[in-house]
mmCIF file of C-alpha atoms in Angstrom:
data_model
loop_
_atom_site.group_PDB
_atom_site.id
_atom_site.type_symbol
_atom_site.label_atom_id
_atom_site.label_comp_id
_atom_site.label_asym_id
_atom_site.label_seq_id
_atom_site.Cartn_x
_atom_site.Cartn_y
_atom_site.Cartn_z
ATOM 1 C CA MET A 26 -18.496 -15.615 -55.168
ATOM 2 C CA LYS A 27 -19.061 -18.095 -52.338
ATOM 3 C CA LYS A 28 -15.398 -19.147 -52.507
ATOM 4 C CA LEU A 29 -14.346 -15.483 -52.309
ATOM 5 C CA VAL A 30 -16.414 -14.903 -49.153
ATOM 6 C CA VAL A 31 -14.959 -18.019 -47.550
ATOM 7 C CA LEU A 32 -11.446 -16.865 -48.455
ATOM 8 C CA ILE A 33 -12.020 -13.410 -46.952
ATOM 9 C CA LEU A 34 -13.426 -14.868 -43.731
ATOM 10 C CA ALA A 35 -10.543 -17.304 -43.458
ATOM 11 C CA THR A 36 -8.039 -14.474 -43.973
ATOM 12 C CA LEU A 37 -9.697 -12.323 -41.303
ATOM 13 C CA LEU A 38 -9.748 -15.219 -38.853
ATOM 14 C CA PHE A 39 -6.085 -15.969 -39.507
ATOM 15 C CA ASN A 40 -5.120 -12.323 -38.978
ATOM 16 C CA CYS A 41 -7.104 -12.100 -35.730
ATOM 17 C CA GLN A 42 -5.499 -15.243 -34.370
ATOM 18 C CA ASN A 43 -2.010 -14.114 -35.278
ATOM 19 C CA LYS A 44 -2.341 -10.493 -34.248
ATOM 20 C CA LYS A 45 0.204 -9.990 -31.517
ATOM 21 C CA LYS A 46 -0.894 -8.320 -28.331
ATOM 22 C CA ASP A 47 1.070 -5.183 -27.538
ATOM 23 C CA LYS A 48 3.701 -5.728 -24.870
ATOM 24 C CA HIS A 49 4.218 -3.235 -22.082
ATOM 25 C CA THR A 50 7.340 -2.990 -19.990
ATOM 26 C CA ILE A 51 9.007 -1.510 -16.963
ATOM 27 C CA SER A 52 12.576 -0.619 -17.890
ATOM 28 C CA GLY A 53 15.259 1.336 -16.147
ATOM 29 C CA THR A 54 18.873 2.281 -15.644
ATOM 30 C CA ASN A 55 21.033 1.969 -12.544
ATOM 31 C CA LEU A 56 24.783 2.183 -13.079
ATOM 32 C CA GLU A 57 25.475 1.114 -9.480
ATOM 33 C CA LEU A 58 23.868 -2.293 -9.965
ATOM 34 C CA ILE A 59 25.551 -3.604 -13.131
ATOM 35 C CA GLY A 60 25.484 -7.404 -13.053
ATOM 36 C CA ASP A 61 22.979 -7.554 -10.181
ATOM 37 C CA THR A 62 19.711 -9.459 -10.310
ATOM 38 C CA MET A 63 16.642 -7.249 -10.005
ATOM 39 C CA PHE A 64 13.412 -8.494 -8.443
ATOM 40 C CA LEU A 65 9.990 -7.224 -9.450
ATOM 41 C CA LYS A 66 7.669 -7.731 -6.471
ATOM 42 C CA LYS A 67 3.997 -7.356 -5.877
ATOM 43 C CA PHE A 68 3.070 -4.796 -3.245
ATOM 44 C CA GLN A 69 -0.288 -6.071 -1.990
ATOM 45 C CA HIS A 70 -0.397 -5.307 1.713
ATOM 46 C CA PHE A 71 -3.533 -7.299 2.509
ATOM 47 C CA ASP A 72 -1.750 -10.331 1.053
ATOM 48 C CA TYR A 73 1.443 -9.888 3.059
ATOM 49 C CA LEU A 74 1.664 -13.590 3.999
ATOM 50 C CA ASP A 75 1.924 -14.674 0.366
ATOM 51 C CA LYS A 76 5.395 -16.108 -0.199
ATOM 52 C CA ASN A 77 5.022 -15.784 -3.971
ATOM 53 C CA TYR A 78 5.595 -12.045 -3.919
ATOM 54 C CA ILE A 79 8.312 -12.116 -6.610
ATOM 55 C CA LEU A 80 6.718 -11.537 -10.012
ATOM 56 C CA ASP A 81 9.811 -11.594 -12.218
ATOM 57 C CA ILE A 82 13.597 -11.217 -12.258
ATOM 58 C CA ALA A 83 16.004 -9.446 -14.593
ATOM 59 C CA VAL A 84 19.776 -9.018 -14.729
ATOM 60 C CA VAL A 85 21.244 -5.537 -15.109
ATOM 61 C CA ASN A 86 23.416 -5.481 -18.240
ATOM 62 C CA ASP A 87 26.819 -3.832 -18.660
ATOM 63 C CA LYS A 88 25.131 -0.536 -19.557
ATOM 64 C CA GLY A 89 23.136 -0.532 -16.331
ATOM 65 C CA GLU A 90 19.888 -1.406 -18.118
ATOM 66 C CA PHE A 91 17.156 -3.837 -17.111
ATOM 67 C CA SER A 92 13.596 -4.557 -18.204
ATOM 68 C CA PHE A 93 10.470 -6.436 -17.104
ATOM 69 C CA GLU A 94 7.423 -7.301 -19.158
ATOM 70 C CA VAL A 95 4.173 -6.195 -17.502
ATOM 71 C CA LYS A 96 1.503 -8.900 -17.393
ATOM 72 C CA ASP A 97 -2.244 -8.436 -17.071
ATOM 73 C CA THR A 98 -2.232 -10.541 -13.906
ATOM 74 C CA TYR A 99 0.061 -8.172 -12.015
ATOM 75 C CA PRO A 100 -1.370 -6.153 -9.107
ATOM 76 C CA LYS A 101 -1.657 -2.402 -9.393
ATOM 77 C CA LEU A 102 1.263 -1.725 -7.082
ATOM 78 C CA VAL A 103 4.739 -3.212 -7.607
ATOM 79 C CA SER A 104 8.246 -2.517 -6.379
ATOM 80 C CA ILE A 105 11.768 -3.257 -7.624
ATOM 81 C CA THR A 106 14.794 -4.155 -5.498
ATOM 82 C CA ASN A 107 18.134 -5.927 -5.923
ATOM 83 C CA HIS A 108 17.342 -8.409 -3.126
ATOM 84 C CA ASN A 109 14.725 -11.131 -2.837
ATOM 85 C CA LYS A 110 13.477 -10.325 0.666
ATOM 86 C CA PRO A 111 9.780 -9.512 1.154
ATOM 87 C CA PRO A 112 8.758 -5.844 0.936
ATOM 88 C CA ASN A 113 9.468 -3.975 4.179
ATOM 89 C CA THR A 114 5.817 -3.595 5.150
ATOM 90 C CA TYR A 115 5.266 -7.337 4.687
ATOM 91 C CA GLN A 116 8.032 -8.028 7.175
ATOM 92 C CA VAL A 117 6.582 -5.659 9.781
ATOM 93 C CA PHE A 118 3.046 -7.028 9.464
ATOM 94 C CA LYS A 119 4.278 -10.615 9.785
ATOM 95 C CA ASP A 120 7.077 -10.355 12.332
ATOM 96 C CA SER A 121 6.056 -7.363 14.496
ATOM 97 C CA PRO A 122 2.338 -6.779 13.883
ATOM 98 C CA GLU A 123 1.809 -5.262 17.324
ATOM 99 C CA ILE A 124 3.713 -2.100 16.298
ATOM 100 C CA PHE A 125 1.616 -1.404 13.193
ATOM 101 C CA TYR A 126 -0.084 1.552 14.898
ATOM 102 C CA TYR A 127 3.226 3.442 15.074
ATOM 103 C CA SER A 128 2.829 3.825 11.322
ATOM 104 C CA PHE A 129 5.724 3.411 8.913
ATOM 105 C CA CYS A 130 8.299 5.718 7.478
ATOM 106 C CA ALA A 131 6.882 6.662 4.095
ATOM 107 C CA ASN A 132 10.375 6.209 2.697
ATOM 108 C CA PHE A 133 9.614 2.480 2.676
ATOM 109 C CA LEU A 134 7.838 3.307 -0.565
ATOM 110 C CA ALA A 135 10.394 5.852 -1.769
ATOM 111 C CA GLU A 136 13.713 4.057 -1.174
ATOM 112 C CA THR A 137 13.398 1.888 -4.273
ATOM 113 C CA PRO A 138 11.130 2.152 -7.330
ATOM 114 C CA THR A 139 7.460 1.761 -6.378
ATOM 115 C CA LEU A 140 5.112 1.885 -9.343
ATOM 116 C CA TYR A 141 1.352 2.103 -9.705
ATOM 117 C CA LEU A 142 0.569 0.254 -12.937
ATOM 118 C CA GLU A 143 -2.121 1.488 -15.300
ATOM 119 C CA ASN A 144 -3.386 -0.386 -18.337
ATOM 120 C CA ASN A 145 -1.490 -0.155 -21.628
ATOM 121 C CA SER A 146 1.393 1.872 -20.241
ATOM 122 C CA ASN A 147 5.161 1.585 -20.460
ATOM 123 C CA TYR A 148 7.277 2.801 -17.567
ATOM 124 C CA ILE A 149 10.872 3.973 -17.668
ATOM 125 C CA ILE A 150 13.033 4.604 -14.622
ATOM 126 C CA LYS A 151 15.202 7.278 -16.211
ATOM 127 C CA HIS A 152 17.549 7.495 -13.247
ATOM 128 C CA TRP A 153 18.069 5.449 -10.092
ATOM 129 C CA ASP A 154 20.873 5.718 -7.543
ATOM 130 C CA SER A 155 21.292 4.842 -3.872
ATOM 131 C CA LYS A 156 21.716 8.356 -2.451
ATOM 132 C CA LEU A 157 18.101 8.452 -1.225
ATOM 133 C CA ASN A 158 17.525 12.081 -2.109
ATOM 134 C CA ASP A 159 14.735 13.745 -4.081
ATOM 135 C CA SER A 160 16.347 13.040 -7.451
ATOM 136 C CA SER A 161 17.565 9.493 -6.726
ATOM 137 C CA ILE A 162 14.644 7.950 -8.623
ATOM 138 C CA VAL A 163 13.197 9.701 -11.665
ATOM 139 C CA TYR A 164 10.476 8.233 -13.882
ATOM 140 C CA ASN A 165 9.145 9.080 -17.305
ATOM 141 C CA SER A 166 5.747 9.336 -15.610
ATOM 142 C CA LYS A 167 4.384 12.498 -13.995
ATOM 143 C CA LYS A 168 2.167 10.384 -11.743
ATOM 144 C CA LEU A 169 4.998 8.183 -10.473
ATOM 145 C CA ASN A 170 7.209 11.202 -9.808
ATOM 146 C CA GLN A 171 4.271 12.735 -7.940
ATOM 147 C CA LEU A 172 3.805 9.543 -5.921
ATOM 148 C CA ARG A 173 7.436 9.433 -4.875
ATOM 149 C CA LYS A 174 7.343 13.151 -4.032
ATOM 150 C CA TYR A 175 4.450 12.471 -1.675
ATOM 151 C CA TYR A 176 6.228 9.599 0.074
ATOM 152 C CA ARG A 177 9.398 11.676 0.360
ATOM 153 C CA ASN A 178 7.650 14.713 1.839
ATOM 154 C CA VAL A 179 4.670 13.526 3.846
ATOM 155 C CA ASP A 180 4.956 14.123 7.589
ATOM 156 C CA TYR A 181 1.630 14.501 9.365
ATOM 157 C CA ARG A 182 3.427 14.592 12.687
ATOM 158 C CA LYS A 183 4.295 18.222 12.023
ATOM 159 C CA GLY A 184 0.726 18.834 13.149
ATOM 160 C CA TYR A 185 1.389 17.652 16.710
ATOM 161 C CA ILE A 186 5.132 17.842 17.460
ATOM 162 C CA ASP A 187 7.459 20.718 18.339
ATOM 163 C CA ASN A 188 10.865 21.576 16.886
ATOM 164 C CA ASN A 189 12.451 18.890 19.067
ATOM 165 C CA ARG A 190 10.014 16.262 17.744
ATOM 166 C CA GLU A 191 8.272 16.119 21.140
ATOM 167 C CA PHE A 192 4.502 15.659 21.261
ATOM 168 C CA LEU A 193 2.626 18.923 21.810
ATOM 169 C CA ASP A 194 0.276 19.352 24.768
ATOM 170 C CA ILE A 195 -2.745 20.480 22.787
ATOM 171 C CA THR A 196 -6.340 19.342 22.605
ATOM 172 C CA LYS A 197 -7.298 16.470 20.352
ATOM 173 C CA GLU A 198 -9.396 18.874 18.298
ATOM 174 C CA GLU A 199 -6.389 21.153 17.735
ATOM 175 C CA ALA A 200 -4.117 18.243 16.833
ATOM 176 C CA TRP A 201 -6.624 16.810 14.358
ATOM 177 C CA LYS A 202 -7.218 20.263 12.842
ATOM 178 C CA ASN A 203 -3.473 20.655 12.258
ATOM 179 C CA VAL A 204 -3.144 17.195 10.696
ATOM 180 C CA SER A 205 -6.216 17.814 8.539
ATOM 181 C CA LYS A 206 -4.653 21.005 7.161
ATOM 182 C CA ILE A 207 -1.601 19.032 6.038
ATOM 183 C CA ARG A 208 -3.852 16.356 4.509
ATOM 184 C CA ASP A 209 -5.937 18.929 2.660
ATOM 185 C CA SER A 210 -2.863 20.689 1.277
ATOM 186 C CA PHE A 211 -1.700 17.419 -0.320
ATOM 187 C CA LEU A 212 -5.156 16.705 -1.722
ATOM 188 C CA LYS A 213 -5.321 20.199 -3.202
ATOM 189 C CA ASP A 214 -1.775 20.154 -4.602
ATOM 190 C CA PHE A 215 -2.435 16.813 -6.324
ATOM 191 C CA ASP A 216 -5.908 17.855 -7.523
ATOM 192 C CA LEU A 217 -7.552 15.141 -5.444
ATOM 193 C CA ASP A 218 -9.937 17.344 -3.432
ATOM 194 C CA GLN A 219 -12.832 16.006 -5.504
ATOM 195 C CA ASP A 220 -14.462 12.699 -6.393
ATOM 196 C CA VAL A 221 -12.179 10.229 -8.188
ATOM 197 C CA SER A 222 -12.885 6.996 -10.055
ATOM 198 C CA GLU A 223 -12.400 3.818 -8.049
ATOM 199 C CA ASN A 224 -9.353 1.576 -8.519
ATOM 200 C CA THR A 225 -7.365 4.252 -10.322
ATOM 201 C CA TYR A 226 -4.044 5.880 -9.501
ATOM 202 C CA GLU A 227 -5.932 8.913 -8.207
ATOM 203 C CA HIS A 228 -8.056 6.672 -5.991
ATOM 204 C CA TYR A 229 -4.933 4.980 -4.626
ATOM 205 C CA LEU A 230 -3.153 8.230 -3.778
ATOM 206 C CA LYS A 231 -6.282 9.800 -2.271
ATOM 207 C CA THR A 232 -6.661 6.721 -0.057
ATOM 208 C CA GLU A 233 -3.025 6.924 1.055
ATOM 209 C CA ILE A 234 -3.332 10.622 1.895
ATOM 210 C CA THR A 235 -6.727 10.530 3.611
ATOM 211 C CA LEU A 236 -6.185 7.405 5.689
ATOM 212 C CA GLY A 237 -2.519 8.204 6.271
ATOM 213 C CA ALA A 238 -3.628 11.356 8.085
ATOM 214 C CA VAL A 239 -5.936 9.331 10.351
ATOM 215 C CA ASN A 240 -3.329 6.662 11.101
ATOM 216 C CA ASP A 241 -0.595 9.169 11.903
ATOM 217 C CA PHE A 242 -2.930 11.251 14.071
ATOM 218 C CA LEU A 243 -3.747 8.129 16.094
ATOM 219 C CA ILE A 244 -0.082 7.928 17.139
ATOM 220 C CA TRP A 245 -0.502 11.228 18.997
ATOM 221 C CA TYR A 246 -4.012 10.344 20.160
ATOM 222 C CA PHE A 247 -2.986 7.086 21.838
ATOM 223 C CA ARG A 248 -0.037 8.778 23.525
ATOM 224 C CA LYS A 249 -1.680 11.999 24.705
ATOM 225 C CA THR A 250 -5.272 11.065 25.603
ATOM 226 C CA ASP A 251 -6.931 8.454 27.781
ATOM 227 C CA ASN A 252 -8.404 6.951 24.583
ATOM 228 C CA THR A 253 -11.806 6.169 26.042
ATOM 229 C CA ILE A 254 -13.639 3.983 23.557
ATOM 230 C CA ASP A 255 -16.972 5.739 24.072
ATOM 231 C CA ASP A 256 -15.548 9.160 23.198
ATOM 232 C CA ASP A 257 -17.616 10.632 20.334
ATOM 233 C CA PHE A 258 -14.529 12.204 18.757
ATOM 234 C CA TYR A 259 -12.801 8.816 18.569
ATOM 235 C CA LYS A 260 -15.935 7.072 17.295
ATOM 236 C CA THR A 261 -16.299 9.598 14.480
ATOM 237 C CA LEU A 262 -12.634 9.228 13.566
ATOM 238 C CA MET A 263 -12.938 5.441 13.423
ATOM 239 C CA GLU A 264 -15.950 5.650 11.139
ATOM 240 C CA THR A 265 -13.701 7.210 8.499
ATOM 241 C CA TYR A 266 -13.130 3.546 7.702
ATOM 242 C CA ASN A 267 -16.683 3.214 6.391
ATOM 243 C CA SER A 268 -17.030 6.698 4.907
ATOM 244 C CA GLU A 269 -15.840 5.853 1.370
ATOM 245 C CA HIS A 270 -14.670 2.977 -0.801
ATOM 246 C CA TRP A 271 -10.909 2.824 -0.271
ATOM 247 C CA HIS A 272 -8.259 1.437 -2.619
ATOM 248 C CA PRO A 273 -7.397 -2.201 -1.739
ATOM 249 C CA ASN A 274 -3.673 -1.781 -2.457
ATOM 250 C CA SER A 275 -3.189 0.989 0.105
ATOM 251 C CA VAL A 276 -0.975 0.273 3.105
ATOM 252 C CA GLU A 277 -2.873 2.955 5.021
ATOM 253 C CA TYR A 278 -6.118 1.094 4.333
ATOM 254 C CA TYR A 279 -4.564 -2.026 5.845
ATOM 255 C CA LYS A 280 -3.518 -0.126 8.958
ATOM 256 C CA LEU A 281 -6.921 1.488 9.424
ATOM 257 C CA THR A 282 -8.581 -1.903 8.984
ATOM 258 C CA GLU A 283 -6.453 -3.186 11.863
ATOM 259 C CA HIS A 284 -7.349 -0.105 13.917
ATOM 260 C CA TYR A 285 -11.042 -0.578 13.186
ATOM 261 C CA ILE A 286 -11.127 -4.254 14.135
ATOM 262 C CA ASN A 287 -9.240 -3.429 17.354
ATOM 263 C CA TYR A 288 -11.770 -0.664 18.020
ATOM 264 C CA LYS A 289 -14.658 -3.123 17.663
ATOM 265 C CA LEU A 290 -12.938 -5.611 19.987
ATOM 266 C CA ASN A 291 -12.228 -2.862 22.527
ATOM 267 C CA THR A 292 -15.867 -1.794 22.408
ATOM 268 C CA LYS A 293 -16.955 -5.379 22.988
ATOM 269 C CA HIS A 294 -14.674 -5.869 25.997
ATOM 270 C CA ASN A 295 -14.517 -2.270 27.273
ATOM 271 C CA LYS A 296 -10.733 -2.218 26.870
ATOM 272 C CA ILE A 297 -8.203 0.110 25.224
ATOM 273 C CA GLU A 298 -5.815 -2.413 23.672
ATOM 274 C CA LYS A 299 -3.849 -1.187 20.649
ATOM 275 C CA TYR A 300 -3.534 -4.629 19.090
ATOM 276 C CA TYR A 301 -5.227 -8.028 19.348
ATOM 277 C CA GLU A 302 -3.439 -11.238 18.439
ATOM 278 C CA PRO A 303 -5.081 -13.501 15.822
ATOM 279 C CA SER A 304 -7.903 -15.489 17.426
ATOM 280 C CA ILE A 305 -11.262 -17.038 16.613
ATOM 281 C CA GLU A 306 -12.933 -13.993 18.135
ATOM 282 C CA LYS A 307 -10.872 -11.587 16.025
ATOM 283 C CA TYR A 308 -11.732 -13.668 12.967
ATOM 284 C CA GLU A 309 -15.465 -13.378 13.716
ATOM 285 C CA VAL A 310 -15.269 -9.630 14.334
ATOM 286 C CA ALA A 311 -13.277 -9.130 11.121
ATOM 287 C CA LYS A 312 -15.787 -11.245 9.232
ATOM 288 C CA ALA A 313 -18.527 -8.925 10.462
ATOM 289 C CA TYR A 314 -16.818 -5.542 10.090
ATOM 290 C CA ALA A 315 -13.952 -5.647 7.552
ATOM 291 C CA ARG A 316 -14.809 -3.977 4.238
ATOM 292 C CA GLU A 317 -15.903 -6.256 1.410
ATOM 293 C CA ASN A 318 -13.081 -5.428 -1.019
ATOM 294 C CA ILE A 319 -10.423 -6.674 1.422
ATOM 295 C CA LYS A 320 -12.367 -8.969 3.761
ATOM 296 C CA LYS A 321 -11.432 -12.270 2.128
ATOM 297 C CA LEU A 322 -7.678 -11.672 2.323
ATOM 298 C CA TYR A 323 -7.832 -10.112 5.778
ATOM 299 C CA ILE A 324 -9.698 -12.993 7.424
ATOM 300 C CA GLN A 325 -7.609 -15.558 5.526
ATOM 301 C CA ASN A 326 -4.528 -14.027 7.146
ATOM 302 C CA ILE A 327 -6.084 -14.368 10.600
ATOM 303 C CA GLU A 328 -7.002 -17.999 9.903
ATOM 304 C CA ARG A 329 -3.524 -18.798 8.682
ATOM 305 C CA LEU A 330 -1.821 -17.130 11.641
ATOM 306 C CA ILE A 331 -4.071 -18.969 14.102
ATOM 307 C CA HIS A 332 -3.083 -22.244 12.442
ATOM 308 C CA GLU A 333 0.631 -21.342 12.462
ATOM 309 C CA ASN A 334 0.496 -20.302 16.126
ATOM 310 C CA ASN A 335 -1.285 -23.524 17.094
ATOM 311 C CA THR A 336 1.245 -25.603 15.161
ATOM 312 C CA THR A 337 4.152 -23.827 16.862
ATOM 313 C CA SER A 338 2.525 -24.241 20.270
ATOM 314 C CA ASN A 339 1.982 -27.973 19.741
ATOM 315 C CA THR A 340 5.580 -28.390 18.577
ATOM 316 C CA ASP A 341 6.894 -26.608 21.671
ATOM 317 C CA ASN A 342 4.833 -28.880 23.901
#
């Protein structure tokens, strides 16, 4: 009897050790890229200085097919391209950070496959071409198709521009009301006008929509008002930053973090600067006011840029 128990336990242990973990993949088809090397990249905006942004590579076979295995260590947001350059937003944040407040064309995230990864899921890019229209990228996932639809269609500037794309001469309250209507229509259409669980796809998209509205409105606000830092309207708008827990992979969260730190520096110095270069002072303000779920990466970036700038300056001298 004792031998039988030992045998059963040994068998169970052997089976547990040899049980293979299910593999999950991102696969796709692109007949225009046969023979090309595809690059799977992490899309982590608060970590835009990381040079190890390439997660994996794959070669497109003669049928136009390619595939990547999804690993547990991958970030929630990834993108796929046929070049090894950093993601577009990374390049802007690093090379031209002073223009961040102009926002970005949402097509940055719609030009090539951009995927939000959920646990235990396989993703198929059923169609992918270079025409850059609504049907140029089609997934097997309702959520990913929804995400691309948002990036293809979002334009909060419709709330404050005319038919010639000129800024309207309206009050800040009117402009914000118009932008808020556009924001709320997206939230309602995507069933996000309610509480969502943190660090989920729904949380990510709600963050992009909500903070995207604020960031795009600020383009009009900086152009059409005197932007006094003690204005109650502006203060309330800036405190959107602290109103909820935002998704750490959101590019709009990164932009509003930059806005908020600039706001705190402007308040300190009674200025209306749109951007502050990396400095010890900016580091200290960020350390005090950046949100906890992104603070470490954000202040590390400032530290690193200060060091790089000092090194360059010493070399020039």
